[in-house]
């Protein structure tokens, strides 16, 4: 209340008290928001650290497994199917593509063929074997891609196995036409198809039992 434009002292004190209470509540709200923001930032930072740590663990694990598969390719390169370079060296590449991903599978597949060729002394020339290694990498990468795209149903497995056989025995030899005689390329199709069938089936059976042990089937 006022009288002649003047306010009573008790009213002024009440207004100041209300203003002080409002400022205090506002400050408390701001402090609460800042604490919440800092807490969220802390949680986010911890989450990012965990993600980076887990990613590094996965990468190291995959690299270790890729090294193991390359060693298996080196062993398989000594098991010859036909001639000097058609061997049991691509099964680890197919399996790496299924377990680790297309990139790892391609690397293991290419490395496996180069090991097989080196053991035999590069009988078809380094250029031919480099082209073949690149073709092997493409086949492995495609195999891993099909597995992730279409899953692991029976139909999907049959399709990707047939694609692998066709790609590795016929399509992969086509870039060699300017270098090798056509008759020689055609003569490689059957032994390559047989070797690819054995290699890819070994990889698929190993992958099947791996998923079964993980209760994914």
N, CA and C of each residue as an Amber inpcrd file, in Angstrom:
protein
   651
   0.8460000  -1.1970000   0.0000000   0.0000000   0.0000000   0.0000000
   0.8820000   1.2480000   0.0000000   0.2920000   2.3940000  -0.4450000
   1.0390000   3.6500000  -0.4580000   0.1630000   4.7800000   0.0350000
   0.7770000   5.7670000   0.5170000   0.0680000   6.9530000   1.0170000
   0.8470000   8.1770000   0.5630000   0.1270000   9.0080000  -0.3040000
   0.7560000  10.2080000  -0.8630000   2.0330000   9.8620000  -1.6300000
   1.9710000   8.7240000  -2.3920000   3.1190000   8.3250000  -3.2210000
   4.2320000   7.6920000  -2.4760000   4.0490000   7.4470000  -1.1790000
   5.1140000   6.8350000  -0.3930000   4.7200000   5.4050000  -0.0430000
   5.6950000   4.5300000   0.0030000   5.4690000   3.1370000   0.3790000
   5.9190000   2.9250000   1.8170000   5.2040000   2.0180000   2.4760000
   5.5840000   1.6980000   3.8370000   6.9010000   0.9220000   3.8280000
   7.6960000   1.0680000   4.8420000   9.0000000   0.3650000   4.9000000
   8.8570000  -1.1380000   4.8250000   7.7710000  -1.6520000   5.4720000
   7.6450000  -3.1070000   5.4540000   7.3790000  -3.6300000   4.0420000
   6.6910000  -2.8270000   3.2000000   6.4480000  -3.2470000   1.8150000
   7.7520000  -3.2680000   1.0200000   8.5840000  -2.2220000   1.2390000
   9.8760000  -2.1920000   0.5380000  10.7450000  -3.3670000   0.9560000
  10.7150000  -3.7110000   2.2190000  11.5060000  -4.8550000   2.6890000
  10.9980000  -6.1520000   2.0800000   9.6770000  -6.2840000   1.9660000
   9.1090000  -7.4910000   1.3570000   9.4860000  -7.6220000  -0.1050000
   9.4700000  -6.4830000  -0.8150000   9.8450000  -6.5180000  -2.2280000
  11.3130000  -6.9160000  -2.3960000  12.1700000  -6.3450000  -1.5500000
  13.5970000  -6.6990000  -1.6310000  13.8170000  -8.1660000  -1.3150000
  13.0610000  -8.6570000  -0.3330000  13.1960000 -10.0740000   0.0230000
  12.7410000 -10.9700000  -1.1300000  11.6320000 -10.5750000  -1.7770000
  11.1360000 -11.3630000  -2.9170000  12.1330000 -11.3250000  -4.0700000
  12.7030000 -10.1210000  -4.3020000  13.6940000 -10.0000000  -5.3810000
  14.9250000 -10.8430000  -5.0870000  15.3560000 -10.8090000  -3.8280000
  16.5220000 -11.6130000  -3.4300000  16.2350000 -13.1070000  -3.5780000
  15.0270000 -13.5190000  -3.2020000  14.6520000 -14.9370000  -3.3290000
  14.6230000 -15.3600000  -4.7870000  14.1060000 -14.4600000  -5.6440000
  14.0670000 -14.7820000  -7.0730000  15.4540000 -14.9350000  -7.6540000
  16.3530000 -14.0150000  -7.2900000  17.7290000 -14.1180000  -7.7740000
  18.4070000 -15.3770000  -7.2660000  18.1150000 -15.7210000  -6.0140000
  18.7150000 -16.9200000  -5.4300000  18.2390000 -18.1700000  -6.1530000
  16.9230000 -18.2280000  -6.4580000  16.3830000 -19.3800000  -7.1850000
  16.9610000 -19.4480000  -8.5970000  17.0900000 -18.2750000  -9.2390000
  17.6520000 -18.2450000 -10.5870000  19.0940000 -18.7400000 -10.5820000
  19.8510000 -18.2840000  -9.5780000  21.2440000 -18.7240000  -9.4640000
  21.3300000 -20.2320000  -9.2120000  20.4050000 -20.7350000  -8.3780000
  20.3870000 -22.1760000  -8.0980000  20.0600000 -22.9660000  -9.3570000
  19.1000000 -22.4450000 -10.1480000  18.7420000 -23.1290000 -11.3970000
  19.9150000 -23.1350000 -12.3640000  20.6050000 -21.9890000 -12.4730000
  21.7620000 -21.9180000 -13.3690000  22.8650000 -22.8640000 -12.9140000
  23.0860000 -22.9200000 -11.6020000  24.1080000 -23.8310000 -11.0730000
  23.7450000 -25.2780000 -11.3590000  22.4450000 -25.5880000 -11.2090000
  21.9880000 -26.9550000 -11.4820000  22.1770000 -27.3150000 -12.9450000
  21.8480000 -26.3450000 -13.8310000  22.0270000 -26.5980000 -15.2620000
  23.4980000 -26.7870000 -15.6090000  24.3650000 -25.9620000 -15.0010000
  25.7980000 -26.0930000 -15.2680000  26.3300000 -27.4310000 -14.7860000
  25.8770000 -27.8470000 -13.5940000  26.3120000 -29.1460000 -13.0790000
  25.8310000 -30.2760000 -13.9760000  24.5840000 -30.1620000 -14.4400000
  24.0370000 -31.1900000 -15.3310000  24.8020000 -31.2220000 -16.6410000
  25.1210000 -30.0230000 -17.1660000  25.8790000 -29.9390000 -18.4160000
  27.2660000 -30.5470000 -18.2570000  27.9310000 -30.1840000 -17.1260000
  29.2630000 -30.7490000 -16.8640000  29.1960000 -32.2630000 -16.7170000
  28.1240000 -32.7420000 -16.0650000  27.9650000 -34.1910000 -15.8890000
  27.7710000 -34.8800000 -17.2300000  26.9490000 -34.2490000 -18.1020000
  26.7230000 -34.8300000 -19.4310000  28.0080000 -34.8420000 -20.2410000
  28.7650000 -33.7470000 -20.1550000  30.0380000 -33.6920000 -20.8730000
  30.9970000 -34.7520000 -20.3650000  31.0140000 -34.9330000 -19.0440000
  31.8900000 -35.9520000 -18.4570000  31.4870000 -37.3450000 -18.9190000
  30.1750000 -37.6120000 -18.9100000  29.6930000 -38.9220000 -19.3590000
  29.9920000 -39.1350000 -20.8260000  29.8100000 -38.0560000 -21.6280000
  30.0850000 -38.1600000 -23.0580000  31.5610000 -38.4190000 -23.3050000
  32.4250000 -37.7270000 -22.5530000  33.8660000 -37.9320000 -22.7090000
  34.2520000 -39.3620000 -22.3460000  33.7040000 -39.8560000 -21.2430000
  33.9910000 -41.2310000 -20.8420000  33.4950000 -42.2160000 -21.8900000
  32.3160000 -41.9240000 -22.4700000  31.7720000 -42.8090000 -23.5030000
  32.6680000 -42.8260000 -24.7330000  33.1630000 -41.6340000 -25.1220000
  34.0580000 -41.5690000 -26.2790000  35.3540000 -42.3140000 -26.0140000
  35.8760000 -42.1630000 -24.8090000  37.1150000 -42.8720000 -24.4520000
  36.9050000 -44.3750000 -24.5330000  35.7590000 -44.8370000 -24.0110000
  35.4680000 -46.2760000 -24.0740000  35.3190000 -46.7430000 -25.5140000
  34.6550000 -45.9250000 -26.3470000  34.4860000 -46.2960000 -27.7470000
  35.8240000 -46.4030000 -28.4590000  36.6930000 -45.4220000 -28.2310000
  38.0220000 -45.4500000 -28.8610000  38.8140000 -46.6530000 -28.3710000
  38.7360000 -46.9120000 -27.0680000  39.4610000 -48.0540000 -26.4930000
  38.9550000 -49.3640000 -27.0820000  37.6240000 -49.5010000 -27.1670000
  37.0500000 -50.7280000 -27.7300000  37.4020000 -50.8720000 -29.2020000
  37.3940000 -49.7460000 -29.9350000  37.7420000 -49.8000000 -31.3570000
  39.1860000 -50.2470000 -31.5420000  40.0770000 -49.7500000 -30.6800000
  41.4810000 -50.1560000 -30.7750000  41.6380000 -51.6360000 -30.4520000
  40.8870000 -52.1080000 -29.4530000  40.9600000 -53.5220000 -29.0980000
  40.4900000 -54.3810000 -30.2570000  39.3830000 -53.9710000 -30.8990000
  38.8590000 -54.7280000 -32.0350000  39.8550000 -54.7210000 -33.1810000
  40.4550000 -53.5420000 -33.4490000  41.4190000 -53.4420000 -34.5430000
  42.6250000 -54.3350000 -34.2930000  43.1650000 -54.3070000 -33.0860000
  44.3100000 -55.1540000 -32.7610000  43.9450000 -56.6270000 -32.8620000
  42.7430000 -56.9720000 -32.4040000  42.2970000 -58.3590000 -32.4860000
  42.1700000 -58.7940000 -33.9380000  41.5700000 -57.9330000 -34.7640000
  41.4070000 -58.2730000 -36.1760000  42.7470000 -58.3930000 -36.8830000
  43.6740000 -57.4900000 -36.5510000  45.0030000 -57.5700000 -37.1650000
  45.7180000 -58.8530000 -36.7560000  45.5570000 -59.2330000 -35.4970000
  46.1770000 -60.4810000 -35.0330000  45.5860000 -61.6820000 -35.7550000
  44.2580000 -61.6790000 -35.9020000  43.6070000 -62.7820000 -36.6090000
  43.9860000 -62.7900000 -38.0810000  44.1200000 -61.6070000 -38.6770000
  44.5410000 -61.5390000 -40.0770000  45.9390000 -62.1250000 -40.2410000
  46.8240000 -61.8280000 -39.2910000  48.1580000 -62.4260000 -39.3350000
  48.1110000 -63.9350000 -39.2310000  47.2070000 -64.4350000 -38.3780000
  47.0400000 -65.8870000 -38.2570000  46.5450000 -66.4890000 -39.5610000
  45.5870000 -65.8230000 -40.2040000  45.0610000 -66.3340000 -41.4700000
  46.1250000 -66.3090000 -42.5680000  46.9750000 -65.2950000 -42.5530000
  48.0630000 -65.2520000 -43.5340000  49.0210000 -66.4160000 -43.3150000
  49.3100000 -66.7270000 -42.0500000  50.1580000 -67.8860000 -41.7460000
  49.5070000 -69.1750000 -42.2340000  48.1900000 -69.2900000 -42.0620000
  47.4780000 -70.4710000 -42.5640000  47.5220000 -70.5240000 -44.0870000
  47.4600000 -69.3560000 -44.7310000  47.5870000 -69.3200000 -46.1910000
  48.9490000 -69.8230000 -46.6350000  49.9710000 -69.4550000 -45.8650000
  51.3230000 -69.9240000 -46.1860000  51.4080000 -71.4400000 -46.0830000
  50.7580000 -72.0040000 -45.0650000  50.7350000 -73.4650000 -44.9380000
  49.9290000 -74.0910000 -46.0670000  48.7740000 -73.4950000 -46.3570000
  47.9360000 -74.0370000 -47.4260000  48.5730000 -73.9370000 -48.7950000
  49.4670000 -72.9680000 -48.9680000  50.1370000 -72.8180000 -50.2600000
  51.0030000 -74.0220000 -50.6000000  51.3450000 -74.8100000 -49.5970000
  52.1460000 -76.0120000 -49.8410000  51.2950000 -77.2080000 -50.2550000
  49.9720000 -77.0740000 -50.1710000  49.0660000 -78.1630000 -50.5750000
  48.5790000 -77.8450000 -51.9790000  49.1960000 -78.4500000 -52.9810000
  48.9200000 -78.1270000 -54.3750000  47.7970000 -78.9970000 -54.9340000
  46.9460000 -78.3660000 -55.7460000  45.8930000 -79.0950000 -56.4470000
  46.3000000 -79.4180000 -57.8820000  46.9070000 -78.4250000 -58.5230000
  47.1840000 -78.5650000 -59.9470000  48.3720000 -77.6740000 -60.2790000
  49.3710000 -78.2270000 -60.9210000  50.5170000 -77.4120000 -61.2880000
  51.2600000 -76.9030000 -60.0670000  51.7430000 -75.6820000 -60.1870000
  52.5840000 -75.1360000 -59.1310000  51.9040000 -74.0880000 -58.2500000
  50.8110000 -73.4700000 -58.7440000  50.2550000 -72.3360000 -57.9970000
  48.7910000 -72.4960000 -57.6110000  48.1170000 -73.5450000 -58.0270000
  46.7290000 -73.7770000 -57.6210000  46.7670000 -74.6170000 -56.3610000
  46.4700000 -73.9940000 -55.2210000  46.7060000 -74.6530000 -53.9350000
  45.5890000 -74.3360000 -52.9430000  45.7900000 -74.8290000 -51.7290000
  44.8260000 -74.6300000 -50.6420000  45.1910000 -73.3500000 -49.8800000
  45.3350000 -72.2680000 -50.6290000  45.7990000 -71.0210000 -50.0250000
  44.7120000 -69.9670000 -49.8770000  43.5450000 -70.1820000 -50.4820000
  42.5090000 -69.1490000 -50.4330000  41.4470000 -69.3880000 -49.3650000
  41.4170000 -70.5880000 -48.7620000  40.4330000 -70.8590000 -47.7020000
  40.5560000 -69.8610000 -46.5470000  41.7650000 -69.5580000 -46.0610000
  41.8700000 -68.5480000 -44.9980000  41.3690000 -67.1750000 -45.4320000
  41.5530000 -66.8410000 -46.7030000  41.0560000 -65.5590000 -47.2010000
  39.5400000 -65.4940000 -47.1870000  38.8990000 -66.5710000 -47.6500000
  37.4310000 -66.6220000 -47.6010000  36.9360000 -66.5360000 -46.1580000
  37.5960000 -67.2560000 -45.2620000  37.1770000 -67.2520000 -43.8590000
  37.4070000 -65.8800000 -43.2170000  38.5070000 -65.2370000 -43.5540000
  38.7680000 -63.8940000 -43.0280000  37.7100000 -62.9060000 -43.5050000
  37.2790000 -63.0510000 -44.7600000  36.2250000 -62.1750000 -45.2830000
  34.9240000 -62.3610000 -44.5200000  34.6350000 -63.6020000 -44.1220000
  33.4020000 -63.8920000 -43.3860000  33.4830000 -63.4190000 -41.9430000
  34.6330000 -63.6140000 -41.3190000  34.7750000 -63.3050000 -39.8930000
  35.1540000 -61.8490000 -39.6250000  36.0770000 -61.3280000 -40.4140000
  36.6480000 -60.0140000 -40.1220000  36.1300000 -58.9100000 -41.0170000
  35.6560000 -59.2650000 -42.1960000  35.1900000 -58.2540000 -43.1260000
  35.8880000 -58.3520000 -44.4680000  35.3220000 -57.6610000 -45.4410000
  35.8080000 -57.7550000 -46.8180000  37.2570000 -57.3110000 -46.9680000
  37.6140000 -56.2000000 -46.3080000  38.9730000 -55.6860000 -46.4490000
  40.0310000 -56.6610000 -45.9730000  39.8040000 -57.2340000 -44.8030000
  40.7510000 -58.2230000 -44.2800000  40.7960000 -59.4560000 -45.1800000
  39.6240000 -59.8910000 -45.6440000  39.5860000 -61.0570000 -46.5250000
  40.3530000 -60.8320000 -47.8090000  40.1860000 -59.6320000 -48.3900000
  40.9160000 -59.3180000 -49.6140000  42.4150000 -59.3130000 -49.4050000
  42.8530000 -58.7460000 -48.2880000  44.2880000 -58.6980000 -47.9920000
  44.8560000 -60.0960000 -47.7870000  44.1480000 -60.9140000 -47.0110000
  44.6230000 -62.2790000 -46.7520000  44.6300000 -63.0890000 -48.0430000
  43.5770000 -62.9420000 -48.8690000  43.5090000 -63.6950000 -50.1230000
  44.6460000 -63.3500000 -51.0690000  44.9100000 -62.0550000 -51.2200000
  45.9940000 -61.6330000 -52.1090000  47.3470000 -62.0990000 -51.5840000
  47.5510000 -61.9400000 -50.2870000  48.8170000 -62.3650000 -49.6830000
  49.0060000 -63.8690000 -49.7920000  47.9100000 -64.6120000 -49.6070000
  47.9830000 -66.0720000 -49.7170000  48.4270000 -66.5200000 -51.0920000
  47.8750000 -65.8880000 -52.1370000  48.2910000 -66.2760000 -53.4900000
  49.7540000 -65.9180000 -53.7430000  50.1700000 -64.7520000 -53.2730000
  51.5640000 -64.3640000 -53.4830000  52.5190000 -65.3190000 -52.7800000
  52.1410000 -65.7770000 -51.5880000  52.9620000 -66.7740000 -50.8990000
  53.0460000 -68.0540000 -51.7200000  51.8890000 -68.4850000 -52.2310000
  51.8600000 -69.7070000 -53.0360000  52.7430000 -69.5750000 -54.2670000
  52.6750000 -68.3940000 -54.9150000  53.4890000 -68.1680000 -56.1080000
  54.9750000 -68.0760000 -55.7630000  55.2990000 -67.4290000 -54.6520000
  56.7010000 -67.3060000 -54.2540000  57.3120000 -68.6610000 -53.9290000
  56.5360000 -69.5070000 -53.2540000  57.0330000 -70.8460000 -52.9320000
  57.3570000 -71.6230000 -54.2020000  56.5660000 -71.3700000 -55.2510000
  56.7610000 -72.0890000 -56.5180000  57.7300000 -71.3830000 -57.4510000
  58.2470000 -70.2210000 -57.0370000  59.1950000 -69.5110000 -57.8820000
  58.5590000 -68.6410000 -58.9420000  57.3570000 -68.1710000 -58.7520000
  56.6500000 -67.3150000 -59.7120000  56.6850000 -67.9060000 -61.1230000
  56.1300000 -69.1010000 -61.3330000  56.2620000 -69.7720000 -62.6280000
  55.5850000 -69.0510000 -63.7890000  54.5510000 -68.2500000 -63.5160000
  53.8330000 -67.5630000 -64.5950000  54.2470000 -66.1070000 -64.7370000
  55.3280000 -65.7060000 -64.1270000  55.8930000 -64.3550000 -64.1410000
  55.2900000 -63.5130000 -63.0220000  56.0690000 -62.5950000 -62.4660000
  55.5660000 -61.7470000 -61.3770000  54.3370000 -60.9300000 -61.7590000
  54.2830000 -60.4690000 -63.0160000  53.1370000 -59.6560000 -63.4520000
  51.8500000 -60.4550000 -63.3770000  51.8780000 -61.6820000 -63.8810000
  50.6850000 -62.5340000 -63.8630000  50.2370000 -62.7940000 -62.4330000
  51.1780000 -63.0560000 -61.5690000  50.8050000 -63.3760000 -60.1920000
  50.3290000 -62.1400000 -59.4250000  50.8420000 -60.9690000 -59.7600000
  50.3330000 -59.7490000 -59.1370000  48.8890000 -59.4890000 -59.5700000
  48.6140000 -59.6760000 -60.8640000  47.2380000 -59.5090000 -61.3580000
  46.3120000 -60.5240000 -60.7020000  46.7950000 -61.7570000 -60.5880000
  45.9920000 -62.8050000 -59.9520000  45.7380000 -62.4900000 -58.4840000
  46.7420000 -61.9550000 -57.8030000  46.5710000 -61.5940000 -56.3890000
  45.5070000 -60.5110000 -56.2290000  45.5160000 -59.5320000 -57.1260000
  44.4910000 -58.4810000 -57.0820000  43.1110000 -59.0710000 -57.3340000
  43.0330000 -59.9850000 -58.3120000  41.7580000 -60.6520000 -58.5970000
  41.2790000 -61.4500000 -57.3900000  42.1990000 -62.1250000 -56.7150000
  41.8440000 -62.8770000 -55.5120000  41.2890000 -61.9440000 -54.4410000
  41.9180000 -60.7890000 -54.2920000  41.4380000 -59.8260000 -53.2980000
  40.0110000 -59.3900000 -53.6030000  39.7240000 -59.1520000 -54.8760000
  38.3670000 -58.7460000 -55.2720000  37.3640000 -59.8500000 -54.9690000
  37.7380000 -61.0980000 -55.2630000  36.8440000 -62.2390000 -55.0080000
  36.5450000 -62.3650000 -53.5190000  37.5690000 -62.2490000 -52.6770000
  37.3680000 -62.3530000 -51.2260000  36.4930000 -61.2180000 -50.7030000
  36.7440000 -60.0220000 -51.1940000  35.9580000 -58.8750000 -50.7560000
  34.4970000 -59.0240000 -51.1580000  34.2660000 -59.5260000 -52.3560000
  32.8960000 -59.7690000 -52.8030000  32.2290000 -60.8330000 -51.9490000
  32.9750000 -61.8550000 -51.5750000  32.4230000 -62.9280000 -50.7420000
  31.9860000 -62.3800000 -49.3780000  32.8290000 -61.5650000 -48.7770000
  32.4660000 -60.9580000 -47.4990000  31.2880000 -60.0110000 -47.6250000
  31.2450000 -59.2610000 -48.7220000  30.1290000 -58.3340000 -48.9480000
  28.8070000 -59.0780000 -49.0800000  28.8000000 -60.1610000 -49.8530000
  27.5730000 -60.9360000 -50.0360000  27.1030000 -61.5440000 -48.7180000
  28.0530000 -61.9730000 -47.8840000  27.6810000 -62.5520000 -46.5900000
  26.9970000 -61.5180000 -45.7100000  27.4900000 -60.2960000 -45.7150000
  26.8940000 -59.2650000 -44.8750000  25.6210000 -58.6860000 -45.4880000
  25.5360000 -58.7150000 -46.7930000  24.3640000 -58.1510000 -47.4650000
  23.1630000 -59.0820000 -47.3840000  23.3740000 -60.3760000 -47.5770000
  22.2630000 -61.3170000 -47.6890000  22.1760000 -62.3130000 -46.5350000
  23.0950000 -62.2350000 -45.5750000  22.9950000 -63.0990000 -44.4080000
  23.5570000 -64.4900000 -44.6380000  23.1970000 -65.4050000 -43.7470000
  23.7840000 -66.7420000 -43.7470000  22.7460000 -67.8470000 -43.8840000
  21.6540000 -67.5300000 -44.5450000  20.6900000 -68.5730000 -44.8670000
  21.2600000 -69.5300000 -45.8970000  20.6410000 -70.6920000 -46.0280000
  21.1620000 -71.7080000 -46.9490000  21.2330000 -71.1820000 -48.3730000
  20.1810000 -70.5030000 -48.8070000  20.1760000 -69.9570000 -50.1610000
  21.2780000 -68.9400000 -50.3720000  21.4790000 -68.0620000 -49.3840000
  22.5240000 -67.0430000 -49.4900000  23.9100000 -67.6760000 -49.5430000
  24.1100000 -68.7330000 -48.7550000  25.4070000 -69.4220000 -48.7570000
  25.6670000 -70.0690000 -50.1100000  24.6620000 -70.7510000 -50.6510000
  24.8170000 -71.4100000 -51.9540000  25.1530000 -70.3830000 -53.0300000
  24.4570000 -69.2540000 -53.0110000  24.6910000 -68.2250000 -54.0290000
  26.1090000 -67.6830000 -53.9350000  26.5570000 -67.3430000 -52.7270000
  27.9000000 -66.7590000 -52.6230000  28.9940000 -67.7750000 -52.9160000
  28.7500000 -69.0610000 -52.6420000  29.7210000 -70.0950000 -53.0010000
  29.8210000 -70.2130000 -54.5210000  28.6780000 -70.2420000 -55.2000000
  28.6830000 -70.3330000 -56.6660000  29.3290000 -69.0990000 -57.2920000
  29.0380000 -67.9310000 -56.7310000  29.6550000 -66.7030000 -57.2390000
  31.1710000 -66.7540000 -57.0550000  31.6240000 -67.2390000 -55.9130000
  33.0670000 -67.3420000 -55.6600000  33.7370000 -68.2810000 -56.6550000
  33.0890000 -69.4170000 -56.9370000  33.6640000 -70.3800000 -57.8840000
  33.7500000 -69.7740000 -59.2740000  32.6610000 -69.1330000 -59.7150000
  32.6510000 -68.5200000 -61.0430000  33.6720000 -67.3890000 -61.1390000
  33.7000000 -66.5420000 -60.1330000  34.6120000 -65.3990000 -60.1620000
  36.0700000 -65.8390000 -60.1380000  36.3950000 -66.7990000 -59.2810000
  37.7950000 -67.1630000 -59.0920000  38.3300000 -68.0640000 -60.1950000
  37.4520000 -68.8110000 -60.8430000  37.9270000 -69.7470000 -61.8670000
  37.8540000 -69.1740000 -63.2770000  36.8780000 -68.3170000 -63.5420000
  36.6960000 -67.8000000 -64.9060000  36.9700000 -66.2990000 -64.9780000
  36.1930000 -65.5180000 -64.2330000  36.2900000 -64.0590000 -64.3430000
  37.6780000 -63.5580000 -63.9590000  38.2710000 -64.1360000 -62.9280000
  39.5840000 -63.6740000 -62.4640000  40.6920000 -63.9350000 -63.4700000
  40.4640000 -64.8490000 -64.4010000  41.4990000 -65.1420000 -65.4010000
  41.3940000 -64.2300000 -66.6300000  40.2820000 -63.5430000 -66.7930000
  40.0850000 -62.7190000 -67.9910000  41.0920000 -61.5730000 -68.1090000
  41.5110000 -60.9260000 -67.0100000  42.5410000 -59.8870000 -67.1580000
  43.8800000 -60.4070000 -67.6730000  44.0530000 -61.7210000 -67.6900000
  45.3180000 -62.3010000 -68.1620000  45.3250000 -62.5440000 -69.6670000
  44.2090000 -62.2620000 -70.3440000  44.1230000 -62.5280000 -71.7920000
  45.2240000 -61.8210000 -72.5840000  45.5720000 -60.5530000 -72.2820000
  46.6500000 -59.9210000 -73.0590000  48.0250000 -60.5230000 -72.8080000
  48.1640000 -61.3190000 -71.7650000  49.4820000 -61.8330000 -71.3850000
  49.6410000 -63.3070000 -71.7260000  48.6240000 -64.1120000 -71.4030000
  48.6850000 -65.5520000 -71.6250000  47.8500000 -65.9480000 -72.8380000
  48.2020000 -67.0880000 -73.4120000  47.4340000 -67.6050000 -74.5470000
  46.0330000 -67.9970000 -74.0890000  45.0570000 -67.8030000 -74.9950000
  43.6700000 -68.1140000 -74.6640000  43.4960000 -69.5790000 -74.2790000
  44.1730000 -70.4570000 -74.9940000  44.0640000 -71.8830000 -74.6980000
  44.5690000 -72.2100000 -73.3010000  45.6240000 -71.5370000 -72.8720000
  46.1620000 -71.7750000 -71.5350000  45.1860000 -71.2890000 -70.4650000
  44.5580000 -70.1480000 -70.7240000  43.5940000 -69.6090000 -69.7600000
  42.4100000 -70.5490000 -69.6030000  41.8930000 -71.0340000 -70.7130000
  40.7420000 -71.9500000 -70.6650000  41.1090000 -73.2350000 -69.9360000
  42.3460000 -73.6960000 -70.1390000  42.7690000 -74.9420000 -69.4910000
  42.8610000 -74.8080000 -67.9670000  42.8920000 -73.5790000 -67.4680000
  42.9690000 -73.3610000 -66.0220000  41.5950000 -73.3620000 -65.3510000
  40.5280000 -73.2340000 -66.1350000  39.2040000 -73.0550000 -65.5410000
  38.7760000 -74.2260000 -64.6660000  38.9400000 -75.4460000 -65.1650000
  38.4800000 -76.6160000 -64.4020000  39.2840000 -76.8040000 -63.1150000
  40.6260000 -76.8400000 -63.1820000  41.3670000 -76.9960000 -61.9160000
  41.1390000 -75.8370000 -60.9490000  40.9760000 -74.6220000 -61.4770000
  40.6830000 -73.4900000 -60.6010000  39.3100000 -73.6320000 -59.9500000
  38.3410000 -74.1190000 -60.7160000  36.9970000 -74.3200000 -60.1680000
  37.0130000 -75.3670000 -59.0590000  37.7580000 -76.4540000 -59.2800000
  37.8470000 -77.5100000 -58.2550000  38.5270000 -76.9720000 -56.9960000
  39.6560000 -76.2920000 -57.1890000  40.3930000 -75.7580000 -56.0380000
  39.5700000 -74.7170000 -55.2850000  38.8780000 -73.8430000 -56.0230000
  38.0470000 -72.8250000 -55.3700000  36.9120000 -73.4580000 -54.5920000
  36.3100000 -74.5030000 -55.1670000  35.2210000 -75.2000000 -54.4710000
  35.6980000 -75.7510000 -53.1340000  36.8500000 -76.4010000 -53.1460000
  37.3870000 -76.9750000 -51.9040000  37.7020000 -75.8690000 -50.9000000
  38.3590000 -74.8140000 -51.3690000  38.7510000 -73.7210000 -50.4730000
  37.5460000 -73.0160000 -49.8600000  36.5690000 -72.6820000 -50.6800000
  35.4290000 -71.9190000 -50.1710000  34.5500000 -72.7720000 -49.2660000
  34.4440000 -74.0760000 -49.5590000  33.6560000 -74.9520000 -48.6900000
  34.3270000 -75.1380000 -47.3290000  35.6490000 -75.2300000 -47.3210000
  36.3660000 -75.3000000 -46.0410000  36.0630000 -74.0550000 -45.2090000
  36.1230000 -72.8910000 -45.8670000  35.8550000 -71.6370000 -45.1580000
  34.4190000 -71.5720000 -44.6560000  33.4690000 -71.9920000 -45.4900000
  32.0590000 -71.9270000 -45.0960000  31.7530000 -72.8830000 -43.9450000
  32.3210000 -74.0870000 -43.9820000  32.0970000 -75.0310000 -42.8790000
  32.7210000 -74.5070000 -41.5830000  33.9160000 -73.9360000 -41.6890000
  34.5580000 -73.3650000 -40.4970000  33.7230000 -72.2150000 -39.9440000
  33.1960000 -71.3950000 -40.8340000  32.3550000 -70.2670000 -40.4080000
  31.0530000 -70.7590000 -39.7820000  30.4970000 -71.8310000 -40.3320000
  29.2650000 -72.4100000 -39.7860000  29.4800000 -72.8790000 -38.3500000
  30.5590000 -73.6220000 -38.1280000  30.8170000 -74.1330000 -36.7790000
  31.1880000 -73.0060000 -35.8150000  31.8250000 -71.9700000 -36.3130000
  32.1200000 -70.8190000 -35.4630000  30.8320000 -70.1490000 -35.0080000
  29.8950000 -69.9520000 -35.9280000  28.6140000 -69.3400000 -35.5490000
  27.8200000 -70.2590000 -34.6340000  27.9240000 -71.5610000 -34.8630000
  27.1980000 -72.5120000 -34.0140000  27.7180000 -72.4620000 -32.5840000
  29.0260000 -72.3790000 -32.4270000  29.6030000 -72.3010000 -31.0810000
  29.2330000 -71.0050000 -30.3730000  28.9600000 -69.9670000 -31.1570000
  28.5350000 -68.6860000 -30.5790000  27.0170000 -68.5940000 -30.4410000
  26.3540000 -69.7260000 -30.7020000  24.8890000 -69.7970000 -30.5910000
  24.1890000 -68.8110000 -31.5130000  24.7800000 -68.5600000 -32.6860000
  24.1600000 -67.6780000 -33.6640000  23.3090000 -68.4550000 -34.6560000
  23.2400000 -69.7730000 -34.5040000  22.4660000 -70.6100000 -35.4210000
  21.3020000 -71.2200000 -34.6500000
